[in-house]
């Protein structure tokens, strides 16, 4: 395994530890952010591995959100419904009138 491949492997491990925070991972490995993004552009296997780490980070965040919902946190419950419950009507709507007198509805994306 050449030095670049070793750095890529170390970077993937650092991304896992930092839950996908690129700057932190780059600092711990000793490479620049530009190098990481060049690898992302030019190495499909590396890009897929980084995307896998990003999915793990999202899974972790979702599990934390679910724990907060189970704990009775109303803000977490509202956030979840606004994002995952849109198909069931959990969206914010605001009626607004323009300066020309016409009325329109703004549907907020949370």
C-alpha atoms as a PDB file:
ATOM      1  CA  UNK A   1       0.000   0.000   0.000  1.00  0.00           C
ATOM      2  CA  UNK A   2       1.520   3.330  -1.060  1.00  0.00           C
ATOM      3  CA  UNK A   3       1.541   6.489   1.051  1.00  0.00           C
ATOM      4  CA  UNK A   4      -1.560   7.979  -0.619  1.00  0.00           C
ATOM      5  CA  UNK A   5      -3.574   4.843   0.056  1.00  0.00           C
ATOM      6  CA  UNK A   6      -2.393   4.865   3.685  1.00  0.00           C
ATOM      7  CA  UNK A   7      -3.513   8.477   4.008  1.00  0.00           C
ATOM      8  CA  UNK A   8      -6.890   7.661   2.469  1.00  0.00           C
ATOM      9  CA  UNK A   9      -7.383   4.811   4.917  1.00  0.00           C
ATOM     10  CA  UNK A  10      -6.359   7.030   7.833  1.00  0.00           C
ATOM     11  CA  UNK A  11      -8.675   9.753   6.582  1.00  0.00           C
ATOM     12  CA  UNK A  12     -11.649   7.383   6.463  1.00  0.00           C
ATOM     13  CA  UNK A  13     -10.929   6.273  10.033  1.00  0.00           C
ATOM     14  CA  UNK A  14     -10.608   9.908  11.142  1.00  0.00           C
ATOM     15  CA  UNK A  15     -13.881  10.798   9.411  1.00  0.00           C
ATOM     16  CA  UNK A  16     -15.581   7.992  11.305  1.00  0.00           C
ATOM     17  CA  UNK A  17     -14.223   9.247  14.624  1.00  0.00           C
ATOM     18  CA  UNK A  18     -15.250  12.834  13.858  1.00  0.00           C
ATOM     19  CA  UNK A  19     -18.693  11.797  12.538  1.00  0.00           C
ATOM     20  CA  UNK A  20     -17.818  13.154   9.114  1.00  0.00           C
ATOM     21  CA  UNK A  21     -16.314  16.520  10.102  1.00  0.00           C
ATOM     22  CA  UNK A  22     -13.791  17.007   7.292  1.00  0.00           C
ATOM     23  CA  UNK A  23     -11.661  19.725   8.895  1.00  0.00           C
ATOM     24  CA  UNK A  24     -11.134  17.710  12.083  1.00  0.00           C
ATOM     25  CA  UNK A  25     -10.331  14.554  10.156  1.00  0.00           C
ATOM     26  CA  UNK A  26      -7.861  16.336   7.872  1.00  0.00           C
ATOM     27  CA  UNK A  27      -6.050  17.891  10.829  1.00  0.00           C
ATOM     28  CA  UNK A  28      -5.712  14.560  12.609  1.00  0.00           C
ATOM     29  CA  UNK A  29      -4.318  12.886   9.483  1.00  0.00           C
ATOM     30  CA  UNK A  30      -2.133  15.815   8.457  1.00  0.00           C
ATOM     31  CA  UNK A  31      -3.568  16.484   5.016  1.00  0.00           C
ATOM     32  CA  UNK A  32      -5.279  19.519   3.540  1.00  0.00           C
ATOM     33  CA  UNK A  33      -8.981  19.746   2.815  1.00  0.00           C
ATOM     34  CA  UNK A  34      -8.133  20.263  -0.865  1.00  0.00           C
ATOM     35  CA  UNK A  35      -6.444  16.859  -0.947  1.00  0.00           C
ATOM     36  CA  UNK A  36      -9.527  15.207   0.531  1.00  0.00           C
ATOM     37  CA  UNK A  37     -11.790  16.845  -2.053  1.00  0.00           C
ATOM     38  CA  UNK A  38      -9.439  15.911  -4.902  1.00  0.00           C
ATOM     39  CA  UNK A  39      -9.652  12.295  -3.738  1.00  0.00           C
ATOM     40  CA  UNK A  40     -13.444  12.643  -3.633  1.00  0.00           C
ATOM     41  CA  UNK A  41     -13.464  13.909  -7.237  1.00  0.00           C
ATOM     42  CA  UNK A  42     -10.970  11.403  -8.636  1.00  0.00           C
ATOM     43  CA  UNK A  43     -11.460   8.180  -6.665  1.00  0.00           C
ATOM     44  CA  UNK A  44     -14.980   6.692  -6.823  1.00  0.00           C
ATOM     45  CA  UNK A  45     -14.129   4.032  -4.237  1.00  0.00           C
ATOM     46  CA  UNK A  46     -12.917   6.665  -1.757  1.00  0.00           C
ATOM     47  CA  UNK A  47     -16.008   8.795  -2.448  1.00  0.00           C
ATOM     48  CA  UNK A  48     -18.304   5.815  -1.741  1.00  0.00           C
ATOM     49  CA  UNK A  49     -16.464   5.092   1.505  1.00  0.00           C
ATOM     50  CA  UNK A  50     -16.815   8.732   2.592  1.00  0.00           C
ATOM     51  CA  UNK A  51     -20.530   8.636   1.746  1.00  0.00           C
ATOM     52  CA  UNK A  52     -20.851   5.497   3.883  1.00  0.00           C
ATOM     53  CA  UNK A  53     -19.288   7.376   6.803  1.00  0.00           C
ATOM     54  CA  UNK A  54     -21.709  10.269   6.225  1.00  0.00           C
ATOM     55  CA  UNK A  55     -24.607   7.814   6.392  1.00  0.00           C
ATOM     56  CA  UNK A  56     -23.295   6.423   9.684  1.00  0.00           C
ATOM     57  CA  UNK A  57     -23.162   9.982  11.066  1.00  0.00           C
ATOM     58  CA  UNK A  58     -26.759  10.616   9.948  1.00  0.00           C
ATOM     59  CA  UNK A  59     -27.847   7.327  11.515  1.00  0.00           C
ATOM     60  CA  UNK A  60     -26.199   8.385  14.778  1.00  0.00           C
ATOM     61  CA  UNK A  61     -27.932  11.779  14.706  1.00  0.00           C
ATOM     62  CA  UNK A  62     -31.279  10.127  13.983  1.00  0.00           C
ATOM     63  CA  UNK A  63     -30.817   7.761  16.912  1.00  0.00           C
ATOM     64  CA  UNK A  64     -30.107  10.760  19.158  1.00  0.00           C
ATOM     65  CA  UNK A  65     -33.238  12.472  17.863  1.00  0.00           C
ATOM     66  CA  UNK A  66     -35.316   9.364  18.573  1.00  0.00           C
ATOM     67  CA  UNK A  67     -33.936   9.221  22.116  1.00  0.00           C
ATOM     68  CA  UNK A  68     -34.939  12.841  22.664  1.00  0.00           C
ATOM     69  CA  UNK A  69     -38.424  12.152  21.303  1.00  0.00           C
ATOM     70  CA  UNK A  70     -38.769   9.137  23.631  1.00  0.00           C
ATOM     71  CA  UNK A  71     -37.643  11.391  26.476  1.00  0.00           C
ATOM     72  CA  UNK A  72     -40.555  13.714  25.787  1.00  0.00           C
ATOM     73  CA  UNK A  73     -38.661  16.585  24.140  1.00  0.00           C
ATOM     74  CA  UNK A  74     -41.373  18.559  22.316  1.00  0.00           C
ATOM     75  CA  UNK A  75     -38.925  20.446  20.068  1.00  0.00           C
ATOM     76  CA  UNK A  76     -37.489  17.178  18.798  1.00  0.00           C
ATOM     77  CA  UNK A  77     -40.967  15.807  18.205  1.00  0.00           C
ATOM     78  CA  UNK A  78     -41.990  18.896  16.236  1.00  0.00           C
ATOM     79  CA  UNK A  79     -38.795  18.809  14.193  1.00  0.00           C
ATOM     80  CA  UNK A  80     -39.321  15.151  13.366  1.00  0.00           C
ATOM     81  CA  UNK A  81     -42.907  15.721  12.265  1.00  0.00           C
ATOM     82  CA  UNK A  82     -41.959  18.745  10.129  1.00  0.00           C
ATOM     83  CA  UNK A  83     -39.313  16.742   8.310  1.00  0.00           C
ATOM     84  CA  UNK A  84     -40.566  13.160   8.245  1.00  0.00           C
ATOM     85  CA  UNK A  85     -44.281  13.827   8.616  1.00  0.00           C
ATOM     86  CA  UNK A  86     -44.777  16.143   5.637  1.00  0.00           C
ATOM     87  CA  UNK A  87     -46.778  13.535   3.728  1.00  0.00           C
ATOM     88  CA  UNK A  88     -49.212  13.456   6.630  1.00  0.00           C
ATOM     89  CA  UNK A  89     -49.713  17.196   6.607  1.00  0.00           C
ATOM     90  CA  UNK A  90     -47.164  18.320   9.186  1.00  0.00           C
ATOM     91  CA  UNK A  91     -45.978  21.443   7.368  1.00  0.00           C
ATOM     92  CA  UNK A  92     -46.095  25.094   8.262  1.00  0.00           C
ATOM     93  CA  UNK A  93     -48.198  27.301   6.034  1.00  0.00           C
ATOM     94  CA  UNK A  94     -48.308  31.045   6.079  1.00  0.00           C
ATOM     95  CA  UNK A  95     -50.864  33.123   4.181  1.00  0.00           C
ATOM     96  CA  UNK A  96     -49.298  36.294   2.857  1.00  0.00           C
ATOM     97  CA  UNK A  97     -50.652  39.190   0.852  1.00  0.00           C
ATOM     98  CA  UNK A  98     -48.388  40.908  -1.634  1.00  0.00           C
ATOM     99  CA  UNK A  99     -48.218  44.675  -2.059  1.00  0.00           C
ATOM    100  CA  UNK A 100     -50.387  44.191  -5.171  1.00  0.00           C
ATOM    101  CA  UNK A 101     -53.227  42.746  -3.115  1.00  0.00           C
ATOM    102  CA  UNK A 102     -52.953  39.142  -4.322  1.00  0.00           C
ATOM    103  CA  UNK A 103     -52.803  36.361  -1.777  1.00  0.00           C
ATOM    104  CA  UNK A 104     -50.457  33.392  -1.869  1.00  0.00           C
ATOM    105  CA  UNK A 105     -49.334  30.615   0.429  1.00  0.00           C
ATOM    106  CA  UNK A 106     -45.751  30.030   1.510  1.00  0.00           C
ATOM    107  CA  UNK A 107     -45.037  26.446   2.508  1.00  0.00           C
ATOM    108  CA  UNK A 108     -41.967  26.354   4.721  1.00  0.00           C
ATOM    109  CA  UNK A 109     -39.434  23.632   4.251  1.00  0.00           C
ATOM    110  CA  UNK A 110     -37.965  22.667   7.597  1.00  0.00           C
END
